[in-house]
Coordinates of C-alpha atoms in Angstrom, one line a residue:
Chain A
X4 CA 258.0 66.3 361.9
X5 CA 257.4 65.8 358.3
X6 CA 257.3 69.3 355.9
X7 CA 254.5 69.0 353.1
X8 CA 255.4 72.3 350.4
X9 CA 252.1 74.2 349.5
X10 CA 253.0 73.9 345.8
X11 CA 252.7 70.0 346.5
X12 CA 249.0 70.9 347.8
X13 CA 247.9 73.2 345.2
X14 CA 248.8 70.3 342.2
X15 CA 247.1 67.4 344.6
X16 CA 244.0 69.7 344.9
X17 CA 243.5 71.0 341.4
X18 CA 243.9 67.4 340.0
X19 CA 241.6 66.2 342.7
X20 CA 239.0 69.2 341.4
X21 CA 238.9 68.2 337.7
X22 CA 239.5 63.9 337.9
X23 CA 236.3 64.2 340.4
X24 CA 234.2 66.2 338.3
X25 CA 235.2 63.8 335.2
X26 CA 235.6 60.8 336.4
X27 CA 232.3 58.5 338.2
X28 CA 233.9 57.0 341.3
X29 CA 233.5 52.5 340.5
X30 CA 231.3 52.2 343.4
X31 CA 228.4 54.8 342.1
X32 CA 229.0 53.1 338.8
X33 CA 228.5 49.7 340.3
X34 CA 225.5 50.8 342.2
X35 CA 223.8 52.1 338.8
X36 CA 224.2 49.0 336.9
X37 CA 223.1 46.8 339.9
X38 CA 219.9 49.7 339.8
X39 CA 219.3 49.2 336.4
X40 CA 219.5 45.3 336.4
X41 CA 216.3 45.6 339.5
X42 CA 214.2 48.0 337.6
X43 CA 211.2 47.0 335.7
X44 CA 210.5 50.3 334.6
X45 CA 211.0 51.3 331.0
X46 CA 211.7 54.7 331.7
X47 CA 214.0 54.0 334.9
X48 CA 215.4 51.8 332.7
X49 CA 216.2 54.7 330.5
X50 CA 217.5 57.1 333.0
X51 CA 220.3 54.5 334.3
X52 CA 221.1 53.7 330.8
X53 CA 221.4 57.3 330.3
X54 CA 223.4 58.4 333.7
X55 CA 225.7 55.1 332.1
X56 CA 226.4 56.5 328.9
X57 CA 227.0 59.9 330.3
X58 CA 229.8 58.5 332.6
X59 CA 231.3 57.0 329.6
X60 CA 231.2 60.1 327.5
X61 CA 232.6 62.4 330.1
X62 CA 235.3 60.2 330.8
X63 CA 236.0 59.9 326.8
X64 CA 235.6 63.7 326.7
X65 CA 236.9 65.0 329.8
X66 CA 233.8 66.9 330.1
X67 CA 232.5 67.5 333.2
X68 CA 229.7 64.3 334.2
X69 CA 227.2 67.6 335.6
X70 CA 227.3 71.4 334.4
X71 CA 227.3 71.9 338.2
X72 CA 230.8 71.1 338.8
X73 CA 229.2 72.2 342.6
X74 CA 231.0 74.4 345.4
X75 CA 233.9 72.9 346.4
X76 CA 233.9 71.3 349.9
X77 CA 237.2 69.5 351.6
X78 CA 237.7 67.9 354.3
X79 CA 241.1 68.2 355.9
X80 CA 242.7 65.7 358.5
X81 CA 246.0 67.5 359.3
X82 CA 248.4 65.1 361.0
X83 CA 250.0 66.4 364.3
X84 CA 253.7 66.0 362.9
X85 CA 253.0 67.7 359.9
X86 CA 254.2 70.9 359.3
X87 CA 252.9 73.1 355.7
X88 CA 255.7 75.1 354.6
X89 CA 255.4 77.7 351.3
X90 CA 252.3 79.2 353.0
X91 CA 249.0 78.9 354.6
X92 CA 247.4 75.8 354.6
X93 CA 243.6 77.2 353.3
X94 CA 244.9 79.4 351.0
X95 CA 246.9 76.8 349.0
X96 CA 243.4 74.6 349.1
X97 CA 241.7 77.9 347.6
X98 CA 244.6 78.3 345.1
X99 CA 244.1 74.3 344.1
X100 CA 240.5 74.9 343.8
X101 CA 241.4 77.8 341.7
X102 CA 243.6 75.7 339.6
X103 CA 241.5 72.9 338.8
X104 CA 238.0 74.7 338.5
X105 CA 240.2 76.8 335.8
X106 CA 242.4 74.2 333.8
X107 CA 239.5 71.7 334.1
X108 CA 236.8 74.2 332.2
X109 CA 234.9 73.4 335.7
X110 CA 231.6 75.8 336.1
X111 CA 232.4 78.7 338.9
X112 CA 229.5 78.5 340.5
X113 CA 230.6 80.5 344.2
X114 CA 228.8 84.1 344.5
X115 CA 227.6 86.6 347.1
X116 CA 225.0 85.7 348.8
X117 CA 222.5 88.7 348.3
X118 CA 224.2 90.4 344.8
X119 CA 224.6 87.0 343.5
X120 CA 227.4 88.4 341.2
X121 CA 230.1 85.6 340.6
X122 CA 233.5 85.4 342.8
X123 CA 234.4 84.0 339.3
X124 CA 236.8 81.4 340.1
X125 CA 234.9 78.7 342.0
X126 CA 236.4 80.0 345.9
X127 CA 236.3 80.4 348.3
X128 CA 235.9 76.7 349.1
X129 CA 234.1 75.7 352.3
X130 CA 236.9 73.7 354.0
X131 CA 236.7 71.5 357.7
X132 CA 239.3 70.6 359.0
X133 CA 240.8 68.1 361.6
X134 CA 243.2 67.4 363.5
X135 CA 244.5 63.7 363.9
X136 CA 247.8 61.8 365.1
X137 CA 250.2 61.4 362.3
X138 CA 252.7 62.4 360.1
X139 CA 250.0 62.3 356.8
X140 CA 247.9 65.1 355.6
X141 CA 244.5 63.8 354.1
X142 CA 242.0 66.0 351.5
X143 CA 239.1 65.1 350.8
X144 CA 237.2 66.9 347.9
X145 CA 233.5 66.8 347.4
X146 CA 231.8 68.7 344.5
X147 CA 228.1 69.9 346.3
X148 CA 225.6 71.0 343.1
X149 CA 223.2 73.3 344.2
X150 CA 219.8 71.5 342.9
X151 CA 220.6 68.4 345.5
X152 CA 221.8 70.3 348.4
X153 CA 218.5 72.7 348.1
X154 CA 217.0 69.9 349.4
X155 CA 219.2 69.4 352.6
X156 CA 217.7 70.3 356.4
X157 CA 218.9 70.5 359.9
X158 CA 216.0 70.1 362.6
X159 CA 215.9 69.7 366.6
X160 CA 213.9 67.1 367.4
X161 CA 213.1 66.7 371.0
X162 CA 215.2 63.5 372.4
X163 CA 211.3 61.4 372.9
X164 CA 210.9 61.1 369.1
X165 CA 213.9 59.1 369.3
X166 CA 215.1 56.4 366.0
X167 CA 210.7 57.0 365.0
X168 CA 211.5 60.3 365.1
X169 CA 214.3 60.7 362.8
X170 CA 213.3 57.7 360.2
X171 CA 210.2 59.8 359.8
X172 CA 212.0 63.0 359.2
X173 CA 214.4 62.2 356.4
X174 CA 211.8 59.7 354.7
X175 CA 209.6 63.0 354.7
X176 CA 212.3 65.1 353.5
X177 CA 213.0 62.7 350.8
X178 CA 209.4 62.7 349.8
X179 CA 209.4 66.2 349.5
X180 CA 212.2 66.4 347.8
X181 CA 210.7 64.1 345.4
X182 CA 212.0 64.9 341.7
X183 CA 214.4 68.1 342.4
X184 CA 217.8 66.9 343.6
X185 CA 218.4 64.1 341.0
X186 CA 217.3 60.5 341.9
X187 CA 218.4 58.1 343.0
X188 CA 220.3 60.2 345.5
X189 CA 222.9 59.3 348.3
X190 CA 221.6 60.5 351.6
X191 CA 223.9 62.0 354.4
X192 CA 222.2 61.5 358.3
X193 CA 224.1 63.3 360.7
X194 CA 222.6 62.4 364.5
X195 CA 223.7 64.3 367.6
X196 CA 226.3 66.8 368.0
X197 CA 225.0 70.3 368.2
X198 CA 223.1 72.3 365.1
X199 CA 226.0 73.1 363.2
X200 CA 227.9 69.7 363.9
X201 CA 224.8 67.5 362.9
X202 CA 225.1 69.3 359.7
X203 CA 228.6 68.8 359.1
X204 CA 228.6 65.0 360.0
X205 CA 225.7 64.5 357.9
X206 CA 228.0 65.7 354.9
X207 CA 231.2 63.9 356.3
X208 CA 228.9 60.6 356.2
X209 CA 228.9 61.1 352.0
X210 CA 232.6 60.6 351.7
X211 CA 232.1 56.8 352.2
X212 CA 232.0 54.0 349.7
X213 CA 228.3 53.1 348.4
X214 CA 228.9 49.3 349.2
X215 CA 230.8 49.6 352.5
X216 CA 228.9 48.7 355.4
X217 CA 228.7 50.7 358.7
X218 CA 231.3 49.3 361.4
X219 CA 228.4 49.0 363.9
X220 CA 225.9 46.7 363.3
X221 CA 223.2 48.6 364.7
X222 CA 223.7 51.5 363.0
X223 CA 224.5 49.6 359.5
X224 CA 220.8 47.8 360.1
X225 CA 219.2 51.0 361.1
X226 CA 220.9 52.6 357.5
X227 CA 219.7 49.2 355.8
X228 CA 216.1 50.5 357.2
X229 CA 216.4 53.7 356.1
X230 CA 217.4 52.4 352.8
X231 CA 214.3 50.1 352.7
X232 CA 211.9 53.2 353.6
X233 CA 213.1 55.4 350.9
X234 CA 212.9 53.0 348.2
X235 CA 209.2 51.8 349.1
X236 CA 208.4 55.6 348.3
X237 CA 208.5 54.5 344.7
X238 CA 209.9 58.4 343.6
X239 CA 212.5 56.3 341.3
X240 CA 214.8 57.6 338.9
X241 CA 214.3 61.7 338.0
X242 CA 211.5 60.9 339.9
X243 CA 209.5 58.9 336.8
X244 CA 208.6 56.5 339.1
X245 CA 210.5 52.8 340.1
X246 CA 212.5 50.9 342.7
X247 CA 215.7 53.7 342.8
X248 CA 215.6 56.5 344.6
X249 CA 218.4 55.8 346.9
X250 CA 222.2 54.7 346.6
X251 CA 222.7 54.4 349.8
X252 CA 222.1 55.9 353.1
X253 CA 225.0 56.7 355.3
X254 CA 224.4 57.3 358.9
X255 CA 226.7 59.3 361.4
X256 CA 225.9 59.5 365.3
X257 CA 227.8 61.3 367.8
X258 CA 226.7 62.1 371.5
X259 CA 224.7 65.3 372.3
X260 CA 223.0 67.5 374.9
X261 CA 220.7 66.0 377.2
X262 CA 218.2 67.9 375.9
X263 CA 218.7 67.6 372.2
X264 CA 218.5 65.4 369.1
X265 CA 220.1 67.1 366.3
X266 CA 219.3 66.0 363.2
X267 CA 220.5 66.6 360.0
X268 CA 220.0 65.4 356.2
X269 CA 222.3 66.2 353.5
X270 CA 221.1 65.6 349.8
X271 CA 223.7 64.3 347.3
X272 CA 222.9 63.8 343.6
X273 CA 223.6 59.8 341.6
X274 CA 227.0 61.3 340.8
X275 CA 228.7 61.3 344.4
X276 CA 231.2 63.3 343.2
X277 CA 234.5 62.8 345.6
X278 CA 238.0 62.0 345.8
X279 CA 240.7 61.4 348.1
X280 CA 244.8 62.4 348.7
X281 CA 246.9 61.2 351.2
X282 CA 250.3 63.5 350.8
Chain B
X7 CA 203.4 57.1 325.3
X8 CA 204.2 58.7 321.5
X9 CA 207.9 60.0 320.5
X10 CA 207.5 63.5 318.0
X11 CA 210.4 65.3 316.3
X12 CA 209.7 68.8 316.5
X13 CA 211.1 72.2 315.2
X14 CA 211.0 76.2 317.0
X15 CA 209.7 77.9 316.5
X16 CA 206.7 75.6 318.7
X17 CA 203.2 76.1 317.8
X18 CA 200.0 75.5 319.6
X19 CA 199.1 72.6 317.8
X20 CA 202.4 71.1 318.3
X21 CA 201.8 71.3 322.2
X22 CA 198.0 70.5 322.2
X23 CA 199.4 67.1 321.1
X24 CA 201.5 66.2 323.8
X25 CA 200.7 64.0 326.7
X26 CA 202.5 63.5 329.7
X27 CA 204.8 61.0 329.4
X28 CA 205.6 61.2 325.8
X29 CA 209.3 61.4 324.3
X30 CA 210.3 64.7 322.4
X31 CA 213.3 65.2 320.0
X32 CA 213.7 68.8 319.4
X33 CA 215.8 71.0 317.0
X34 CA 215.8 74.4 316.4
X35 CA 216.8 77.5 318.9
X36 CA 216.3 77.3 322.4
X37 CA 217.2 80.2 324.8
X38 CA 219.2 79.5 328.1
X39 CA 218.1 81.5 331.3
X40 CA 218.0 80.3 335.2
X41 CA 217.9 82.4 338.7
X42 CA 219.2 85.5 337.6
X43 CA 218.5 85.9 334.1
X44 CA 215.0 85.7 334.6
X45 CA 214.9 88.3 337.5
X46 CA 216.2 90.6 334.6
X47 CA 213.8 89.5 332.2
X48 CA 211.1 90.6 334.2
X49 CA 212.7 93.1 335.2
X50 CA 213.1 94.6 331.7
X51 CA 209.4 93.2 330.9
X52 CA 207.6 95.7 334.2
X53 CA 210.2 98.4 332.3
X54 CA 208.2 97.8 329.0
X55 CA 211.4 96.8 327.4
X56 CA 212.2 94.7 324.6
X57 CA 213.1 91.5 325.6
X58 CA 216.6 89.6 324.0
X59 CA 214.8 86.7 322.4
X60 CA 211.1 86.9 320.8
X61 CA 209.4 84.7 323.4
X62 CA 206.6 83.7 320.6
X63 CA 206.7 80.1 319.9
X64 CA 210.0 80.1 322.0
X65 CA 211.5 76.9 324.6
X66 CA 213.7 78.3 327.0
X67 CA 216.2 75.4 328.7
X68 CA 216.7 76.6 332.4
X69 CA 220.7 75.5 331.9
X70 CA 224.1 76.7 333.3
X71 CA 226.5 75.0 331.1
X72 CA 229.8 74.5 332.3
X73 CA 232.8 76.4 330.0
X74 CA 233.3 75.0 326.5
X75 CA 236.2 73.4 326.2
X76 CA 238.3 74.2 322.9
X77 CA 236.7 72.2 320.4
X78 CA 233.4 71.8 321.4
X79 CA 230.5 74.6 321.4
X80 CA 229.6 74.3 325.4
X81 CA 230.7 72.1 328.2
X82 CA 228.3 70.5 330.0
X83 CA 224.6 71.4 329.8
X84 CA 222.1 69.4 331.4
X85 CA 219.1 70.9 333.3
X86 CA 218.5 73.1 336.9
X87 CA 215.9 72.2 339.0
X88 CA 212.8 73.9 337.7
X89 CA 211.0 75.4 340.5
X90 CA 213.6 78.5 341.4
X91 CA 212.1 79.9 338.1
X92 CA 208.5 79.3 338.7
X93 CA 207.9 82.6 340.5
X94 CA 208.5 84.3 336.4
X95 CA 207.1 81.2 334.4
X96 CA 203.3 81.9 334.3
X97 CA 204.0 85.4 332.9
X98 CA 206.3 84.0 330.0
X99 CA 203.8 81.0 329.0
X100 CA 201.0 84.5 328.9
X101 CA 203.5 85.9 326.2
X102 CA 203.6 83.5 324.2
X103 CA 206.5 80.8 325.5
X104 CA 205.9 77.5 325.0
X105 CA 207.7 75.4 326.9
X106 CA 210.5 75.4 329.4
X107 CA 212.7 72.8 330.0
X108 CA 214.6 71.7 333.1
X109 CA 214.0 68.7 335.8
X110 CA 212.2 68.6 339.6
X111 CA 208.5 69.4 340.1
X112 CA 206.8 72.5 339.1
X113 CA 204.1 74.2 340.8
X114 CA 200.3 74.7 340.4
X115 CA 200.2 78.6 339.2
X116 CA 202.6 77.0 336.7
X117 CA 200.8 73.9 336.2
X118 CA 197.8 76.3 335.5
X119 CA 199.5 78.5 332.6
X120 CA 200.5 75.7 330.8
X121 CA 197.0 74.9 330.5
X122 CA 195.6 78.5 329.9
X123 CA 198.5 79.5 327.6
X124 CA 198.9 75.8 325.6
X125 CA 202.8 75.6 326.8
X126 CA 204.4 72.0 328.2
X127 CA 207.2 71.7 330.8
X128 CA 210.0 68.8 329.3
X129 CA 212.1 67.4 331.5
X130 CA 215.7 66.2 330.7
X131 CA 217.6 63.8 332.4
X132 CA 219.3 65.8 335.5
X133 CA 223.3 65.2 335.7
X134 CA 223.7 63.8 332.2
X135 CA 225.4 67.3 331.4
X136 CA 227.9 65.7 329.0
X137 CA 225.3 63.6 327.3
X138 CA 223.1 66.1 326.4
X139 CA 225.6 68.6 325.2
X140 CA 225.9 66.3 322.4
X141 CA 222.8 68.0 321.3
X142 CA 223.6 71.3 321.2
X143 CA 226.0 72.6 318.0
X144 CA 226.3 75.9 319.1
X145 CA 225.6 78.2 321.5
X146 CA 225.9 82.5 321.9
X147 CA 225.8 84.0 324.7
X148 CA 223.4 87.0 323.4
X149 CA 222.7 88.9 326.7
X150 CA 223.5 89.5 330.3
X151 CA 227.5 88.2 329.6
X152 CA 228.2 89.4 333.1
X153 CA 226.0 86.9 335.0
X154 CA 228.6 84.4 333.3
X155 CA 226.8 80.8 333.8
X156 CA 223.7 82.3 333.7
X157 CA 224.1 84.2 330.6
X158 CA 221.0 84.1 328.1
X159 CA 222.4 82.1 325.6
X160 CA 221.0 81.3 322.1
X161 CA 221.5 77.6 321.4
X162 CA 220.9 75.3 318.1
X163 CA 219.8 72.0 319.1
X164 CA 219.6 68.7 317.1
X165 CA 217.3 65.8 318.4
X166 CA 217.4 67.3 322.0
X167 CA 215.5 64.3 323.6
X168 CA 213.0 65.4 325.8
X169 CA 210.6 64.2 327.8
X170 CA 207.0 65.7 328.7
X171 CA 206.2 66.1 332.3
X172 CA 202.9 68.3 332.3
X173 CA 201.2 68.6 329.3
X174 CA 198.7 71.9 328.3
X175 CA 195.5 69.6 330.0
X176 CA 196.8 68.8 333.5
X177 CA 199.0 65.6 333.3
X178 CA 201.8 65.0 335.1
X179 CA 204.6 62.2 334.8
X180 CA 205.8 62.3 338.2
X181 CA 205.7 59.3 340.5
X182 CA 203.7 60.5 343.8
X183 CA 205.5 59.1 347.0
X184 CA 203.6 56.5 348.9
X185 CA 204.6 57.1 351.8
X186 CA 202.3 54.8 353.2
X187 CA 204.1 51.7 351.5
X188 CA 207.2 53.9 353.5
X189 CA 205.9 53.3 356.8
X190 CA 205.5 56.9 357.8
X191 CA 202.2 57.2 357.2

């Protein structure tokens, strides 16, 4: 049994918070340039140049890359011979996201529902959590703006419309997102489960590297299609039109009722703001 | 495609000029307000109120900058998406505001008062927050402090670069998806 303190966890978390929000992860960067070097467009063009020089800037500045330093949403894999010790293990995420939305002049953008007034320091964070074997204790942070995961839905399609089914869905939704959530955009598909577990795989699916490639074939060709689809749709960057206006698609599929096909699609801005800690 | 440097207060011949797609440097005062700032501006307008700002001639940036940093004026301040706030923008562009500025699609009641009212919708580039704070000099929060990010906030902006989307005679910038060429049509 390994003892992780909660002081430990509040630092890793609040760092996490502010280098995410600051920093463009090398694989969206990578996938910009590569964008910009494709497009014909002089006003694409423009936008990548500008999403480029912004990156540069905030990591210059240490301003945030987005005023919408998002709601803050972890996922946890808890190792089965860890034990937390100084306190609860959610609270010490909330106190880290605290922390770092705080020190790192991050926007605190978390209020009630109906009121809308403020909670005023960024919490409380959504947080999942998992249980795996292990002595390690894994967080990973994800900054969600608002304006990109507006655009987000969960549907129940009926298990005939099968793989035609789906690529018609979250081509559609991308369509009619069109302009709002900041294009090119990273798309999260979440297949099977139930309602809410679509949804949260859809999300999970975002944590990956742009230029990794799914482990199964299959699903990394259908993801290649869905890629494809999206692009032919000719929305482009901010939605002025060109070959961008997808990253990357990641697809997650997990078995479901015999009567269902859960499907879910989770809008994520060109930032991909999200980080990692292993403690 | 033409580029224009203009000043606020904004006139009606400076927006009859504009065409969709053409590049705007603004400087002058702009007025932050999103979501809940302008529930309370209409709210004070069905109250026959005064409003904060003079909306005559006015561009309001729908923006919710991040905290300013010591040293700098704001934090991060690039645009919200646009249609949350179209539900108040025909009855603004009627009293006299010119444009608004913020990034996604608007729609056609809005579309329509920019054309009745000679206003424009700009669009700025949507997660360059750090970029386009560059622009701004400084910035007052000058009412509704307890709405925090969404505090109306009077800003003085140098060479803001803009872009129009819809112009006051019905264009549009927008790419329109072919879904077709998508295969799912």
């Amino acid at each position: 049994m390994r003892t992780i303190q909660t002081s430990d966890i509040i630092d890793a978390v609040a760092k996490m918070c502010v280098s995410a929000n600051t920093e463009l992860p090398a694989d969206v960067r990578g996938k910009l340039e590569k964008a910009m070097a494709e497009e014909t467009s002089p006003s694409a063009k423009e936008v990548l140049r500008q999403l480029l020089e912004n990156a540069d800037l905030a990591h210059e500045t240490k301003l945030p890359l987005c005023q919408d330093t998002g709601l803050a949403v972890f996922f946890v894999e808890v190792g089965d011979d860890v034990r937390i010790e100084g306190g609860n293990l959610r609270e010490a995420i909330n106190e880290g996201t605290r922390k770092g939305y705080k020190e790192g002049y991050l926007r605190k953008s978390a209020c009630d529902p109906l009121t809308r007034a403020n909670t005023g320091d960024g919490t409380p964070a959504i947080i999942h959590f998992d249980f795996v074997p292990g002595d390690k204790l894994k967080i990973s942070f994800m900054a969600k703006g608002g304006g990109a995961e507006n655009m987000s839905r969960v549907t129940m399609l009926a298990p005939a419309q099968g793989w035609e089914g789906i690529k018609k869905f979250v081509v559609n939704r991308v369509a009619e997102a069109g302009p709002n959530p900041c294009p090119p955009t990273v798309i999260g598909v979440g297949i099977g489960g139930t309602f809410e577990h679509a949804a949260k795989i859809a999300k999970r699916g975002l944590l990956r590297k742009l230029d990794d490639t799914h482990p199964d074939p299959d699903i990394a060709a259908k993801e290649q299609e869905l890629t494809d689809a999206i692009n032919a749709l000719g929305i482009g960057p901010m939605g002025l039109g060109g070959k961008t206006t997808v990253l990357s698609v990641k697809i997650t599929m997990e078995p479901c009722h015999l009567a269902s096909l859960p499907l879910a699609v989770n809008v994520q801005c060109h930032s991909q703001r999200h980080e990692e800690v292993i403690l | 495609m033409a580029e224009y440097k203009l000043n606020t207060p904004l006139t009606d011949e400076d927006i009859a000029q504009l065409k969709a797609g053409d590049v705007v440097f603004l400087t002058g005062t702009i007025y932050s307000a999103r979501d809940a700032a302008h529930k309370k501006l209409v709210d004070l307008l069905d109250a026959g109120k005064e409003l904060p700002f003079d909306l005559k001639g006015a561009a309001i940036y729908y923006v919710g900058p991040s905290p300013a940093p010591p040293g700098r004026p704001i934090g991060a301040a690039g645009p919200t998406t646009s249609y949350r706030m179209d539900s108040f923008a025909p009855r603004l562009y009627s009293l006299g505001l010119k444009a608004t500025i913020g990034k996604g699609k608007r729609d056609e009641a809005t579309r329509q008062a920019m054309q009745d009212y000679t206003a424009v919708y700009f669009g700025a580039t949507g997660g360059a927050g750090a970029l386009l704070s560059n622009s701004i000099v400084e910035s007052t929060v000058i009412a509704f402090d307890e709405l925090g990010p969404e505090a109306i906030r009077e800003m003085k902006v140098e060479d803001f670069p803009l872009l129009v989307i819809n112009d006051s005679h019905g264009g549009e910038l927008y790419a329109v998806p072919d879904r077709k060429a998508a295969g799912i049509e």
